[in-house]
Amino acid sequence: MAATLVVSSRGWGRLQQILAAVLWRRGYSSQQDQVSHKVDLPIEMENPYKEPPKRCVLCGINVDYKNVQLLSQFVSPYTGRIYGRHITGLCGKKQKEISKAIKRAHVIGFMPVVYKDPTFLNDPKICDIRHPE
Amino acid sequence: MPRYELALILKAMQRPEMASALKRTIEALMERGAVVRNLENLGERSLPYRISKHNQDHRRGGYFLVDFDGPPTIVSTMMDHLGRDIDVIRPTFLKHPVSKTEECSGIIPVNYEDKLYTKKK
């Protein structure tokens, strides 16, 4: 009885092997099958829907201490104080350039210090203190 | 020789006097070895604030811009000379501004989270 049982267990194992080979053939796939799966993966490329980087108002404009009109746009009409970065919305470089140019113009005698030149009061408003963005 | 710019504010005078003052200034510059490139007149306008110079109160002035190449030693000597000239209200020597309109790459968004935590070096 024991011998017959042993034979059947061996036979059952052999049956399992045959079944595996027939039904689950994926596990034993050849080289060609593996390559065809890789074609389905997404192609590496830069984001085509990338937005161009946001530019500040003065991007590409040369800032000079001589054009007092441009400098006066970033100055308060009541006190003549220079507006901060959160109000003007300029990038770091341009804010620094404007600030330096305004202070230079003050010293040289091109631009008034404690008020905004009245001739430039009706200029287009770049920095509105009520809606800083 | 480096390139300088002289932002000159002269007293508001009649045309011939203004011309003679300018001539004096430029001759003084050339004496000290400067090569004057350009002289611009920015017009006669009222000063942004009252300037008192040489025992006089000025409210109007003639703005001029002198573009020149000169040795660096010229600055101190010329400031001395112009300080003694009665017709000059405010002289300022500046380095000639290099107009840099490089391609501004726009505002690069800063990652504030990274800045918040100190990185372990």
Coordinates of N, CA and C in Angstrom, one line a residue, chain B residues 35-121:
Chain B
V35 N 39.4 112.1 -22.3 CA 38.9 112.2 -23.7 C 37.4 112.2 -23.7
V36 N 36.9 113.4 -24.0 CA 35.4 113.6 -23.9 C 34.7 113.0 -25.1
R37 N 33.8 112.1 -24.8 CA 33.1 111.5 -25.9 C 31.8 112.2 -26.3
N38 N 31.1 112.6 -25.3 CA 29.8 113.2 -25.6 C 29.3 114.1 -24.5
L39 N 28.6 115.1 -24.9 CA 28.0 116.1 -23.9 C 26.5 116.2 -24.2
E40 N 25.7 115.8 -23.3 CA 24.3 115.8 -23.5 C 23.6 116.8 -22.6
N41 N 22.6 117.5 -23.1 CA 21.9 118.5 -22.3 C 20.5 117.9 -22.0
L42 N 20.3 117.7 -20.7 CA 19.0 117.1 -20.3 C 18.0 118.2 -20.0
G43 N 18.3 119.4 -20.3 CA 17.3 120.5 -20.2 C 17.5 121.2 -18.9
E44 N 16.8 122.4 -18.8 CA 16.8 123.2 -17.6 C 15.5 122.8 -16.9
R45 N 15.6 122.3 -15.7 CA 14.3 122.0 -15.0 C 14.5 122.4 -13.5
S46 N 13.4 122.4 -12.8 CA 13.4 122.8 -11.4 C 14.0 121.6 -10.6
L47 N 14.8 121.9 -9.7 CA 15.5 120.9 -8.9 C 14.4 120.1 -8.0
P48 N 14.7 118.8 -7.7 CA 13.7 118.1 -6.9 C 13.6 118.6 -5.5
Y49 N 14.7 119.2 -5.0 CA 14.6 119.8 -3.7 C 15.5 121.0 -3.7
R50 N 15.3 121.9 -2.7 CA 16.1 123.1 -2.7 C 17.6 122.7 -2.3
I51 N 18.5 123.2 -3.1 CA 19.9 122.9 -2.8 C 20.6 124.2 -2.5
S52 N 21.3 124.3 -1.4 CA 22.0 125.5 -1.1 C 23.5 125.2 -1.3
K53 N 24.2 126.0 -2.1 CA 25.6 125.8 -2.4 C 26.2 127.1 -2.6
H54 N 27.4 127.3 -2.1 CA 28.2 128.6 -2.3 C 27.3 129.8 -1.8
N55 N 26.7 129.6 -0.6 CA 25.9 130.7 0.0 C 24.8 131.1 -0.9
Q56 N 24.2 130.2 -1.6 CA 23.1 130.6 -2.5 C 22.1 129.4 -2.5
D57 N 20.8 129.8 -2.5 CA 19.7 128.8 -2.6 C 19.3 128.6 -4.1
H58 N 19.3 127.3 -4.5 CA 19.0 127.1 -5.9 C 17.7 126.3 -6.0
R59 N 16.8 126.7 -6.9 CA 15.6 125.9 -7.1 C 15.5 125.5 -8.6
R60 N 16.2 126.1 -9.4 CA 16.3 125.6 -10.8 C 17.7 125.4 -11.3
G61 N 17.9 124.5 -12.2 CA 19.2 124.2 -12.6 C 19.3 123.6 -14.0
G62 N 20.4 123.6 -14.6 CA 20.6 123.0 -16.0 C 21.3 121.7 -15.8
Y63 N 20.7 120.6 -16.3 CA 21.2 119.3 -16.2 C 22.1 118.9 -17.4
F64 N 23.3 118.5 -17.2 CA 24.2 118.1 -18.3 C 24.8 116.7 -18.0
L65 N 25.1 116.0 -19.0 CA 25.7 114.7 -18.9 C 27.0 114.7 -19.8
V66 N 28.2 114.5 -19.1 CA 29.4 114.4 -19.9 C 29.9 113.0 -19.9
D67 N 30.1 112.4 -21.1 CA 30.5 111.1 -21.2 C 32.0 111.1 -21.6
F68 N 32.9 110.5 -20.7 CA 34.3 110.6 -21.1 C 35.1 109.4 -20.6
D69 N 36.3 109.3 -21.2 CA 37.3 108.3 -20.8 C 38.4 109.0 -20.1
G70 N 38.8 108.5 -18.9 CA 39.9 109.2 -18.2 C 40.5 108.3 -17.2
P71 N 41.7 108.7 -16.7 CA 42.4 107.9 -15.7 C 41.6 108.0 -14.4
P72 N 41.8 107.0 -13.6 CA 41.0 107.0 -12.3 C 41.3 108.1 -11.4
T73 N 42.6 108.7 -11.5 CA 43.0 109.8 -10.6 C 42.2 111.1 -10.9
I74 N 41.5 111.1 -12.0 CA 40.9 112.3 -12.4 C 39.7 112.7 -11.5
V75 N 39.1 111.6 -10.9 CA 37.9 111.8 -10.1 C 38.1 112.8 -9.0
S76 N 39.1 112.5 -8.1 CA 39.3 113.3 -6.9 C 39.7 114.7 -7.3
T77 N 40.6 114.9 -8.3 CA 41.0 116.2 -8.6 C 39.9 117.0 -9.2
M78 N 39.1 116.4 -10.0 CA 38.0 117.1 -10.7 C 36.9 117.5 -9.6
M79 N 36.7 116.6 -8.7 CA 35.7 117.0 -7.6 C 36.1 118.2 -6.9
D80 N 37.5 118.2 -6.6 CA 38.1 119.4 -5.9 C 37.8 120.7 -6.7
H81 N 38.2 120.6 -8.0 CA 38.0 121.7 -8.9 C 36.6 122.2 -9.1
L82 N 35.7 121.2 -9.2 CA 34.3 121.6 -9.4 C 33.6 122.1 -8.1
G83 N 34.2 121.6 -7.0 CA 33.7 122.1 -5.7 C 34.0 123.6 -5.6
R84 N 35.0 124.1 -6.2 CA 35.4 125.5 -6.1 C 34.7 126.4 -7.1
D85 N 34.1 125.8 -8.1 CA 33.4 126.5 -9.2 C 32.1 127.0 -8.7
I86 N 31.8 128.3 -8.8 CA 30.6 128.8 -8.2 C 29.3 128.4 -9.0
D87 N 29.5 128.2 -10.3 CA 28.4 127.9 -11.1 C 27.9 126.5 -11.0
V88 N 28.7 125.6 -10.5 CA 28.3 124.2 -10.4 C 27.6 123.9 -9.1
I89 N 26.4 123.4 -9.2 CA 25.6 123.1 -8.0 C 26.0 121.7 -7.5
R90 N 25.9 120.7 -8.3 CA 26.1 119.3 -7.9 C 26.8 118.5 -8.9
P91 N 28.1 118.2 -8.8 CA 28.8 117.3 -9.7 C 28.8 115.9 -9.2
T92 N 28.6 114.9 -10.1 CA 28.7 113.5 -9.6 C 29.4 112.7 -10.7
F93 N 30.4 112.0 -10.3 CA 31.1 111.1 -11.2 C 30.6 109.7 -11.0
L94 N 30.2 109.1 -12.2 CA 29.7 107.7 -12.1 C 30.4 106.9 -13.1
K95 N 30.5 105.6 -12.9 CA 31.0 104.7 -13.9 C 30.0 104.7 -15.0
H96 N 30.4 104.6 -16.2 CA 29.5 104.6 -17.3 C 28.6 103.3 -17.2
P97 N 27.3 103.5 -17.2 CA 26.4 102.3 -17.0 C 26.4 101.4 -18.2
V98 N 26.7 100.2 -17.9 CA 26.7 99.2 -19.0 C 25.3 98.7 -19.2
S99 N 24.6 99.1 -20.3 CA 23.2 98.7 -20.5 C 23.1 97.2 -20.7
K100 N 22.7 96.5 -19.6 CA 22.7 95.1 -19.7 C 21.2 94.6 -19.8
T101 N 20.8 94.4 -21.1 CA 19.5 93.8 -21.3 C 19.7 92.3 -21.7
E102 N 20.2 91.6 -20.7 CA 20.4 90.1 -21.0 C 19.1 89.5 -21.0
E103 N 19.1 88.3 -21.5 CA 17.8 87.5 -21.6 C 17.4 87.2 -20.1
C104 N 16.4 87.9 -19.7 CA 15.9 87.6 -18.3 C 15.2 86.3 -18.4
S105 N 15.6 85.3 -17.6 CA 14.9 84.0 -17.7 C 13.6 83.9 -16.9
G106 N 13.1 85.1 -16.5 CA 11.8 85.0 -15.8 C 12.0 84.7 -14.3
I107 N 10.9 84.7 -13.6 CA 10.9 84.4 -12.2 C 11.0 82.9 -12.0
I108 N 12.1 82.4 -11.4 CA 12.2 81.0 -11.2 C 11.5 80.7 -9.8
P109 N 10.5 79.8 -9.8 CA 9.8 79.6 -8.5 C 10.8 79.0 -7.4
V110 N 10.8 79.6 -6.3 CA 11.7 79.2 -5.2 C 10.9 78.1 -4.4
N111 N 11.7 77.0 -4.1 CA 11.1 75.9 -3.3 C 11.3 76.3 -1.8
Y112 N 10.2 76.8 -1.2 CA 10.3 77.3 0.2 C 10.5 76.2 1.2
E113 N 10.0 75.0 0.8 CA 10.1 73.9 1.8 C 11.6 73.5 2.0
D114 N 12.3 73.6 0.9 CA 13.8 73.3 1.1 C 14.5 74.3 2.0
K115 N 14.0 75.6 1.8 CA 14.7 76.6 2.5 C 14.3 76.6 4.0
L116 N 13.2 76.0 4.3 CA 12.7 76.0 5.7 C 13.6 75.1 6.6
Y117 N 14.0 73.9 6.1 CA 14.8 73.0 6.9 C 16.2 73.1 6.5
T118 N 17.1 73.3 7.5 CA 18.5 73.4 7.3 C 19.1 72.0 6.9
K119 N 19.8 72.1 5.8 CA 20.4 70.8 5.3 C 21.6 70.5 6.1
K120 N 21.8 69.2 6.4 CA 22.9 68.7 7.2 C 24.1 68.6 6.2
K121 N 25.1 69.4 6.5 CA 26.3 69.4 5.6 C 27.1 68.2 5.8

